[in-house]
Amino acid sequence: MAEQTTSYIMGEKLKKVQQLRDMDIEPYGRFFDKKDMIKDIWNNKDDSERIFITAGRIVSYRRIGKNGFAHLKDPSGKIQIYVNKGEVGEQEYEIFKNIGVGDFIGIEGRLFYTQTGELTLRAIKYTVLSKNIRPLPDKVHGLTDVELRYRQRYVDLVMNDEVMDTMKKRFKIISYIRRYLENKGFYEVETPMLHPVASGANAKPFVTFHNALDQEMYLRIAPELYLKRLLVGGFEKVFEINRSFRNEGISIKHNPEFTMMELYQAFADFNTMMDIAEDLISSLAFTLYGKYELEYEGKMINLAKPWRRVTMADIVKEKTGFDIHKVTSDEEAINFAKSIDIPLDPKVKYTKYGILNLLFEEKVESTLINPTFVTTYPKEISPLSKNSYKSEDWVDRFELFITGREYGNAYSELNDPMEQKARFEDQVKKKQEGDDEACDMDLDYIRALEYGMPPAGGLGIGIDRLTMLLTNSASIRDVILFPTLKKEKNID
């Protein structure tokens, strides 16, 4: 029945398209010199003499005899328009009869207030810019089906103002990050998205084939190794905000195509990166909202500096009682995990450091609500990090957790080519043993390090997750304009 109704409405709308053409009116216009955003009109609401020229989509429409009313919407707001047959002329009013909800029009007019006190733009003339054929969802029920909203984001943006607001905040977040880093002397760069080697992070890549080169290529899982090549070349501060791709599951926290900000600074370390991450996110929140305390999914978080800094070993001991510094064997660690019902994968050969990481993921991560830098990670899960001064088994790395989720990852970068090659060899061994997320050997990167890379700190922040946090959005799909979805089988 719904399909028949849609088909009927589309048929009626197509008749109006033809009626306009019969009047020598092009239903799909060309250039219109829009002078005023609707928000600007509202900001000048007391100026009744000025002629405003604006354009947008009609979201409500009604006619009463010789009078026509509609609401016009653009990205900045919504305003009522009024068309009177006696003022615009009979032919123009006939044109108005053939426009309706969903259409784009341009309009020139002056402001007045109706008897009900509503600010209204009285038309002097108007122009048909684009006829709507497919009916928008009705304004009472709106577009509520979540899957449909993600799939037809173009309609979601029309019907749900909060979606438009979220996306605008996303753009402001990215713009702020760019300005912040540029003001600190960082250059924004672009590095390849097609890589000959799947490396830079532990993740499963998307694989493609380049016909001209006759070789497999990989959509990048991280820009890291190319950005660090630029440090070898002489840049000291670089960053990139762009897409990365990981051929993994989809969830409220993961989209296969996602946006990362990565930066690298020569002569810095992971402590420098903590300072940058803390100041960047804290000042960003204050710029957006004028305060540091925000609500996320019913929990209050405080982004004011300073943030807690704690080692992985210490936070796991604090939350579970497991003290890795007193554990003498892998078996002892495995037995501890079993004693508190931590699920173990029988295919994985666990070390005591692997158990530490598992305990952190299972028992600690979700408890870190306010910003917490978890530092000093096991070397075996950090193939690109510099060894800690304290022990060869640990590296100078941190991850940032807020609301029980990871928002950033950073290291003191490994710049010893021999050590880096040994780490890659260990990753290759793990891949041969069945770990399809382990890094490949990148010999060109080793060669780059052999020319000499200065000591450096590197930081990656997930833009999508950060936007979720700062817009109180429950799912990563809510902050991506067009999230990855299964292909539709039938489109009517």
Coordinates of C-alpha atoms in Angstrom, one line a residue:
M1 CA 0.0 0.0 0.0
A2 CA 2.8 2.4 0.9
E3 CA 4.5 1.7 -2.4
Q4 CA 1.3 2.4 -4.3
T5 CA 0.9 5.7 -2.4
T6 CA 4.5 6.7 -3.2
S7 CA 3.9 5.8 -6.8
Y8 CA 0.7 7.8 -7.0
I9 CA 2.3 10.9 -5.4
M10 CA 5.2 10.7 -7.7
G11 CA 2.8 10.5 -10.6
E12 CA 1.0 13.7 -9.4
K13 CA 4.3 15.5 -8.9
L14 CA 5.4 14.6 -12.5
K15 CA 2.2 16.2 -13.8
K16 CA 3.2 19.4 -12.1
V17 CA 6.6 19.2 -13.7
Q18 CA 4.9 19.0 -17.0
Q19 CA 2.5 21.8 -16.2
L20 CA 5.5 24.1 -15.5
R21 CA 7.1 23.1 -18.8
D22 CA 3.8 23.9 -20.5
M23 CA 4.1 27.4 -19.1
D24 CA 7.7 27.6 -20.5
I25 CA 9.0 27.4 -16.9
E26 CA 12.1 25.2 -16.5
P27 CA 11.5 22.9 -13.5
Y28 CA 15.2 22.3 -13.0
G29 CA 16.9 25.7 -12.9
R30 CA 20.4 27.0 -13.2
F31 CA 22.3 29.7 -11.4
F32 CA 20.6 31.7 -8.7
D33 CA 22.5 34.5 -7.0
K34 CA 21.6 33.8 -3.4
K35 CA 22.6 36.8 -1.3
D36 CA 21.3 35.9 2.2
M37 CA 21.3 32.8 4.3
I38 CA 18.1 32.4 6.3
K39 CA 20.0 32.9 9.6
D40 CA 21.1 36.3 8.2
I41 CA 17.5 37.2 7.6
W42 CA 16.5 36.4 11.1
N43 CA 19.5 38.5 12.4
N44 CA 18.0 41.4 10.5
K45 CA 14.4 40.7 11.4
D46 CA 13.5 44.4 12.2
D47 CA 14.6 45.6 8.7
S48 CA 11.3 45.8 6.9
E49 CA 12.7 47.9 4.0
R50 CA 15.5 45.7 2.9
I51 CA 14.9 43.3 0.0
F52 CA 16.3 39.9 1.0
I53 CA 17.3 37.3 -1.7
T54 CA 17.5 33.8 -0.5
A55 CA 16.9 30.2 -1.6
G56 CA 16.3 26.8 -0.1
R57 CA 14.0 23.8 0.1
I58 CA 10.2 24.1 0.8
V59 CA 9.4 22.0 3.9
S60 CA 5.8 23.0 4.4
Y61 CA 3.2 24.4 1.9
R62 CA -0.4 25.6 1.9
R63 CA -2.7 27.8 -0.2
I64 CA -5.8 29.6 0.9
G65 CA -7.5 31.2 -2.0
K66 CA -5.2 34.0 -3.4
N67 CA -2.7 33.5 -0.6
G68 CA 0.1 31.0 -0.4
F69 CA 2.3 30.1 2.6
A70 CA 5.4 27.9 2.8
H71 CA 8.4 27.4 5.0
L72 CA 11.7 27.6 3.4
K73 CA 14.8 25.9 4.9
D74 CA 18.5 26.1 4.3
P75 CA 21.5 24.8 6.3
S76 CA 21.3 27.9 8.6
G77 CA 17.6 27.8 9.5
K78 CA 13.9 28.1 8.4
I79 CA 11.6 30.9 7.7
Q80 CA 8.0 31.3 6.5
I81 CA 7.3 32.8 3.1
Y82 CA 4.1 34.4 1.8
V83 CA 2.9 34.7 -1.8
N84 CA -0.1 36.9 -2.7
K85 CA -1.7 36.6 -6.1
G86 CA -2.4 40.3 -6.3
E87 CA 1.2 41.2 -5.5
V88 CA 3.0 38.8 -7.8
G89 CA 0.5 38.5 -10.6
E90 CA -1.8 35.8 -11.9
Q91 CA 0.9 34.0 -14.0
E92 CA 3.4 34.0 -11.1
Y93 CA 0.7 32.7 -8.7
E94 CA -0.1 29.8 -11.2
I95 CA 3.6 28.9 -11.0
F96 CA 3.3 28.9 -7.2
K97 CA 0.4 26.4 -7.5
N98 CA 2.7 24.0 -9.1
I99 CA 5.4 24.0 -6.5
G100 CA 5.2 22.1 -3.2
V101 CA 7.0 20.4 -0.4
G102 CA 10.5 19.2 -1.3
D103 CA 11.0 21.7 -4.1
F104 CA 13.9 24.2 -4.2
I105 CA 13.0 27.8 -4.9
G106 CA 14.8 31.2 -4.9
I107 CA 12.8 34.2 -3.6
E108 CA 13.1 37.9 -3.2
G109 CA 11.0 39.7 -0.7
R110 CA 10.6 42.0 2.4
L111 CA 9.9 41.0 5.9
F112 CA 6.7 41.4 7.9
Y113 CA 4.9 39.8 10.8
T114 CA 1.6 37.9 10.2
Q115 CA -1.4 38.3 12.5
T116 CA -0.1 35.4 14.6
G117 CA 3.2 37.1 15.0
E118 CA 5.3 34.9 12.7
L119 CA 8.2 36.5 10.9
T120 CA 7.5 36.1 7.2
L121 CA 9.2 36.9 3.9
R122 CA 6.7 38.5 1.6
A123 CA 7.5 37.5 -2.0
I124 CA 8.2 40.1 -4.6
K125 CA 9.3 37.4 -7.0
Y126 CA 10.5 33.8 -6.9
T127 CA 12.2 31.3 -9.1
V128 CA 11.7 27.5 -9.4
L129 CA 15.1 25.9 -9.0
S130 CA 14.4 22.1 -8.6
K131 CA 11.2 20.1 -8.5
N132 CA 10.9 17.3 -6.0
I133 CA 9.6 14.1 -7.5
R134 CA 9.9 11.5 -4.6
P135 CA 7.9 12.5 -1.6
L136 CA 9.8 13.3 1.6
P137 CA 8.7 11.4 4.8
D138 CA 5.7 13.1 6.5
K139 CA 6.7 15.7 9.1
V140 CA 4.7 13.9 11.9
H141 CA 6.5 10.6 11.7
G142 CA 9.7 11.8 10.0
L143 CA 12.5 9.5 9.0
T144 CA 12.9 7.2 12.0
D145 CA 14.1 3.8 10.6
V146 CA 17.8 3.8 11.6
E147 CA 19.0 1.7 8.8
L148 CA 17.1 3.9 6.3
R149 CA 18.5 7.1 7.8
Y150 CA 22.1 5.9 7.3
R151 CA 21.4 4.6 3.8
Q152 CA 19.5 7.7 2.7
R153 CA 21.5 10.3 4.6
Y154 CA 20.4 12.9 2.0
V155 CA 16.8 12.6 3.3
D156 CA 18.0 12.2 7.0
L157 CA 19.7 15.6 6.7
V158 CA 16.5 17.2 5.4
M159 CA 14.2 15.7 8.0
N160 CA 16.4 15.7 11.2
D161 CA 17.9 19.0 12.2
E162 CA 20.0 17.3 14.9
V163 CA 21.8 15.3 12.2
M164 CA 22.7 18.5 10.3
D165 CA 23.9 20.0 13.6
T166 CA 26.1 16.9 14.4
M167 CA 27.7 17.1 11.0
K168 CA 28.4 20.8 11.3
K169 CA 30.1 20.2 14.6
R170 CA 32.2 17.5 13.0
F171 CA 33.4 20.0 10.4
K172 CA 34.2 22.5 13.2
I173 CA 36.1 19.8 15.0
I174 CA 38.3 19.1 12.0
S175 CA 38.8 22.8 11.2
Y176 CA 39.8 23.5 14.8
I177 CA 42.4 20.6 14.8
R178 CA 43.9 22.0 11.6
R179 CA 44.2 25.6 13.0
Y180 CA 45.5 24.3 16.3
L181 CA 48.3 22.3 14.7
E182 CA 49.2 24.9 12.1
N183 CA 49.5 27.5 14.9
K184 CA 52.1 25.1 16.5
G185 CA 54.1 25.0 13.3
F186 CA 52.9 21.7 11.8
Y187 CA 52.6 21.2 8.1
E188 CA 49.5 19.4 6.7
V189 CA 50.6 16.8 4.2
E190 CA 49.1 14.1 2.0
T191 CA 50.5 10.6 1.8
P192 CA 49.4 7.6 -0.3
M193 CA 46.2 5.7 0.3
L194 CA 47.4 2.8 -2.0
H195 CA 50.3 1.0 -0.3
P196 CA 52.5 -1.8 -1.7
V197 CA 53.0 -3.1 1.8
A198 CA 50.3 -3.5 4.5
S199 CA 52.0 -2.0 7.4
G200 CA 51.8 0.9 10.0
A201 CA 49.4 -0.8 12.4
N202 CA 48.1 -4.2 13.4
A203 CA 45.0 -4.6 11.3
K204 CA 43.5 -6.6 8.4
P205 CA 43.8 -4.7 5.1
F206 CA 41.6 -4.4 2.1
V207 CA 43.4 -5.9 -0.9
T208 CA 43.2 -4.7 -4.5
F209 CA 45.2 -5.2 -7.7
H210 CA 46.9 -2.6 -9.8
N211 CA 46.7 -3.8 -13.4
A212 CA 49.4 -1.5 -14.9
L213 CA 51.9 -2.4 -12.2
D214 CA 50.8 -6.0 -12.1
Q215 CA 50.9 -6.2 -8.3
E216 CA 48.7 -6.4 -5.3
M217 CA 48.1 -3.1 -3.4
Y218 CA 46.5 -2.4 -0.1
L219 CA 44.2 0.4 1.0
R220 CA 46.2 2.0 3.8
I221 CA 45.5 0.9 7.3
A222 CA 47.5 3.8 8.7
P223 CA 49.6 6.7 7.2
E224 CA 52.3 6.3 9.9
L225 CA 55.3 5.0 7.9
Y226 CA 54.9 7.5 5.1
L227 CA 54.7 10.4 7.6
K228 CA 57.8 9.2 9.4
R229 CA 59.6 9.0 6.0
L230 CA 59.0 12.8 5.9
L231 CA 60.9 13.2 9.1
V232 CA 63.8 11.4 7.5
G233 CA 63.5 13.9 4.6
G234 CA 63.9 16.8 6.9
F235 CA 60.3 17.9 7.9
E236 CA 60.1 18.3 11.7
K237 CA 56.4 18.7 12.3
V238 CA 53.8 17.1 10.0
F239 CA 50.2 16.0 10.3
E240 CA 47.5 14.4 8.1
I241 CA 43.8 14.2 8.5
N242 CA 42.4 11.6 6.1
R243 CA 40.9 8.2 5.5
S244 CA 42.3 4.9 6.6
F245 CA 40.7 1.5 5.9
R246 CA 40.6 -1.7 7.9
N247 CA 38.9 -4.9 6.7
E248 CA 37.3 -5.7 10.0
G249 CA 33.9 -5.9 11.7
I250 CA 31.3 -3.1 11.8
S251 CA 29.9 -2.0 15.1
I252 CA 28.9 1.2 17.0
K253 CA 32.6 1.9 17.5
H254 CA 34.0 0.7 14.1
N255 CA 33.5 1.6 10.5
P256 CA 35.8 0.0 7.9
E257 CA 36.5 3.4 6.4
F258 CA 37.4 6.0 9.0
T259 CA 39.1 9.3 9.5
M260 CA 42.3 9.6 11.4
M261 CA 44.5 12.5 12.4
E262 CA 48.1 11.5 12.7
L263 CA 51.0 13.9 13.6
Y264 CA 54.7 13.5 14.1
Q265 CA 57.2 15.8 15.7
A266 CA 61.0 15.5 15.5
F267 CA 62.9 15.7 18.8
A268 CA 59.8 15.0 20.8
D269 CA 58.6 11.9 22.7
F270 CA 55.4 10.3 24.0
N271 CA 55.3 12.8 26.9
T272 CA 55.2 15.6 24.3
M273 CA 52.3 13.8 22.6
M274 CA 50.4 13.5 25.9
D275 CA 50.7 17.3 26.3
I276 CA 49.4 17.9 22.8
A277 CA 46.5 15.5 23.0
E278 CA 45.4 16.8 26.4
D279 CA 45.6 20.5 25.4
L280 CA 44.0 19.9 21.9
I281 CA 41.0 18.0 23.1
S282 CA 40.4 20.1 26.2
S283 CA 40.6 23.4 24.4
L284 CA 38.5 22.0 21.5
A285 CA 35.7 21.1 23.9
F286 CA 35.8 24.5 25.5
T287 CA 35.7 26.2 22.1
L288 CA 32.6 24.2 21.1
Y289 CA 30.7 24.6 24.4
G290 CA 32.3 27.1 26.6
K291 CA 32.8 24.5 29.3
Y292 CA 34.8 21.4 30.1
E293 CA 32.1 19.2 31.6
L294 CA 30.1 17.3 29.0
E295 CA 27.5 14.6 29.1
Y296 CA 28.1 11.4 27.1
E297 CA 25.4 8.7 27.1
G298 CA 24.2 9.7 30.5
K299 CA 27.6 10.0 32.1
M300 CA 29.3 13.3 33.0
I301 CA 32.9 13.7 31.9
N302 CA 35.4 16.4 32.7
L303 CA 37.8 17.3 30.0
A304 CA 39.6 20.0 32.0
K305 CA 43.4 19.6 32.4
P306 CA 45.3 17.9 33.9
W307 CA 44.3 14.3 32.9
R308 CA 45.4 11.2 34.8
R309 CA 48.5 9.4 33.6
V310 CA 49.1 5.8 34.8
T311 CA 51.0 2.8 33.5
M312 CA 49.2 -0.3 32.1
A313 CA 50.8 -2.5 34.7
D314 CA 49.7 -0.2 37.6
I315 CA 46.1 0.2 36.3
V316 CA 45.7 -3.5 35.8
K317 CA 47.0 -4.2 39.3
E318 CA 44.7 -1.5 40.7
K319 CA 41.6 -3.0 39.0
T320 CA 42.3 -6.8 39.1
G321 CA 45.1 -7.4 41.6
F322 CA 47.3 -8.9 38.8
D323 CA 50.9 -7.7 39.4
I324 CA 52.9 -8.5 36.3
H325 CA 56.2 -7.4 38.0
K326 CA 55.8 -10.4 40.4
V327 CA 54.7 -12.9 37.8
T328 CA 57.5 -15.4 37.0
S329 CA 56.0 -17.3 34.0
D330 CA 53.5 -17.2 31.2
E331 CA 51.7 -20.1 32.8
E332 CA 51.2 -18.3 36.0
A333 CA 49.6 -15.4 34.1
I334 CA 47.4 -17.7 32.1
N335 CA 46.2 -19.4 35.3
F336 CA 45.4 -16.0 36.8
A337 CA 43.3 -15.1 33.8
K338 CA 41.4 -18.4 34.0
S339 CA 40.8 -17.8 37.8
I340 CA 38.8 -14.7 37.0
D341 CA 37.0 -16.1 34.0
I342 CA 38.8 -14.2 31.3
P343 CA 38.0 -15.9 27.9
L344 CA 41.1 -17.3 26.3
D345 CA 41.5 -18.2 22.6
P346 CA 42.9 -21.7 22.4
K347 CA 44.6 -20.9 19.1
V348 CA 46.6 -18.1 20.7
K349 CA 49.9 -18.7 22.4
Y350 CA 49.7 -16.3 25.3
T351 CA 52.7 -14.7 27.1
K352 CA 52.4 -12.9 30.4
Y353 CA 52.4 -9.6 28.5
G354 CA 49.6 -10.8 26.3
I355 CA 47.6 -11.7 29.4
L356 CA 48.3 -8.3 30.8
N357 CA 46.9 -6.7 27.7
L358 CA 43.9 -9.0 27.7
L359 CA 43.1 -8.2 31.4
F360 CA 43.3 -4.5 30.5
E361 CA 40.8 -5.0 27.6
E362 CA 38.4 -7.2 29.6
K363 CA 38.5 -5.6 33.1
V364 CA 39.9 -2.1 32.9
E365 CA 39.1 -0.3 29.7
S366 CA 35.4 0.1 30.3
T367 CA 36.0 1.7 33.7
L368 CA 38.0 4.6 32.4
I369 CA 35.3 7.3 32.1
N370 CA 37.2 10.5 32.6
P371 CA 40.3 11.1 30.4
T372 CA 43.1 8.7 31.3
F373 CA 46.5 8.2 29.6
V374 CA 47.4 4.6 30.0
T375 CA 51.2 4.5 29.4
T376 CA 54.2 2.1 29.1
Y377 CA 52.9 -0.9 27.0
P378 CA 54.5 -4.3 26.4
K379 CA 56.9 -4.3 23.5
E380 CA 55.4 -7.4 22.0
I381 CA 52.1 -5.5 21.1
S382 CA 53.9 -2.3 20.0
P383 CA 56.1 -3.0 17.0
L384 CA 56.8 0.6 16.1
S385 CA 57.5 2.1 19.6
K386 CA 60.8 2.9 21.2
N387 CA 61.9 0.8 24.1
S388 CA 61.4 2.3 27.6
Y389 CA 64.4 3.5 29.5
K390 CA 63.4 1.2 32.3
S391 CA 63.2 -2.1 30.6
E392 CA 63.6 -3.8 27.2
D393 CA 60.2 -5.5 27.7
W394 CA 58.3 -2.2 27.7
V395 CA 57.9 0.7 25.3
D396 CA 57.2 4.4 25.6
R397 CA 53.6 4.3 24.4
F398 CA 50.3 5.6 25.6
E399 CA 46.6 5.2 24.6
L400 CA 44.0 7.7 25.6
F401 CA 40.8 6.4 27.1
I402 CA 37.6 8.4 27.7
T403 CA 34.1 6.9 28.5
G404 CA 35.7 3.4 28.3
R405 CA 36.9 3.8 24.7
E406 CA 40.2 4.5 23.1
Y407 CA 40.5 7.9 21.5
G408 CA 44.2 8.2 20.8
N409 CA 47.4 6.2 20.4
A410 CA 51.0 7.6 20.6
Y411 CA 54.6 6.5 21.0
S412 CA 58.1 7.6 21.3
E413 CA 58.9 6.5 17.7
L414 CA 61.4 3.7 17.1
N415 CA 64.2 5.1 15.0
D416 CA 66.8 2.3 15.3
P417 CA 66.7 0.5 11.8
M418 CA 68.1 -2.8 13.2
E419 CA 65.6 -3.0 16.0
Q420 CA 62.8 -2.0 13.7
K421 CA 63.7 -4.8 11.3
A422 CA 63.8 -7.3 14.1
R423 CA 60.3 -6.1 15.2
F424 CA 59.0 -6.5 11.6
E425 CA 60.5 -10.0 11.4
D426 CA 58.6 -10.9 14.6
Q427 CA 55.4 -9.6 13.0
V428 CA 56.0 -11.6 9.9
K429 CA 56.4 -14.7 12.0
K430 CA 53.1 -14.0 13.8
K431 CA 51.4 -13.6 10.4
Q432 CA 52.8 -16.9 9.3
E433 CA 51.4 -18.5 12.5
G434 CA 47.9 -17.2 11.6
D435 CA 47.7 -13.6 12.8
D436 CA 46.2 -11.9 9.8
E437 CA 46.4 -8.5 11.6
A438 CA 50.2 -8.6 12.0
C439 CA 52.3 -6.1 10.0
D440 CA 54.2 -7.0 6.9
M441 CA 57.9 -6.3 6.4
D442 CA 58.4 -2.9 4.9
L443 CA 62.0 -2.9 3.6
D444 CA 61.8 0.5 2.1
Y445 CA 60.9 1.9 5.5
I446 CA 63.9 0.1 7.0
R447 CA 66.1 1.7 4.3
A448 CA 64.7 5.1 5.1
L449 CA 65.6 4.6 8.8
E450 CA 69.1 3.7 7.7
Y451 CA 69.5 7.2 6.3
G452 CA 68.7 8.5 9.8
M453 CA 65.4 9.6 11.4
P454 CA 65.6 12.0 14.4
P455 CA 64.0 10.9 17.7
A456 CA 60.3 11.8 17.5
G457 CA 56.9 11.5 19.0
G458 CA 53.8 10.4 17.0
L459 CA 50.1 10.7 17.8
G460 CA 47.0 9.4 16.2
I461 CA 43.5 10.4 17.1
G462 CA 40.3 8.9 15.7
I463 CA 38.2 11.8 14.3
D464 CA 35.0 9.8 14.2
R465 CA 35.2 8.7 17.8
L466 CA 36.2 12.1 19.0
T467 CA 33.2 13.5 17.2
M468 CA 31.0 10.9 18.8
L469 CA 32.3 12.1 22.2
L470 CA 31.8 15.8 21.5
T471 CA 28.3 15.4 20.0
N472 CA 27.0 12.8 22.5
S473 CA 26.4 10.4 19.6
A474 CA 25.9 6.7 20.5
S475 CA 27.1 5.2 17.2
I476 CA 30.0 5.9 14.9
R477 CA 27.4 5.8 12.0
D478 CA 25.8 8.9 13.5
V479 CA 28.9 11.0 12.9
I480 CA 29.8 9.7 9.4
L481 CA 27.9 11.2 6.5
F482 CA 27.8 8.0 4.5
P483 CA 28.7 5.0 6.7
T484 CA 29.6 1.6 5.2
L485 CA 26.5 -0.4 4.5
K486 CA 25.6 -3.6 2.8
K487 CA 24.6 -3.1 -0.8
E488 CA 20.9 -2.7 -1.4
K489 CA 19.4 -5.5 -3.5
N490 CA 16.3 -3.6 -4.8
I491 CA 16.0 0.2 -5.2
D492 CA 12.5 1.3 -6.3

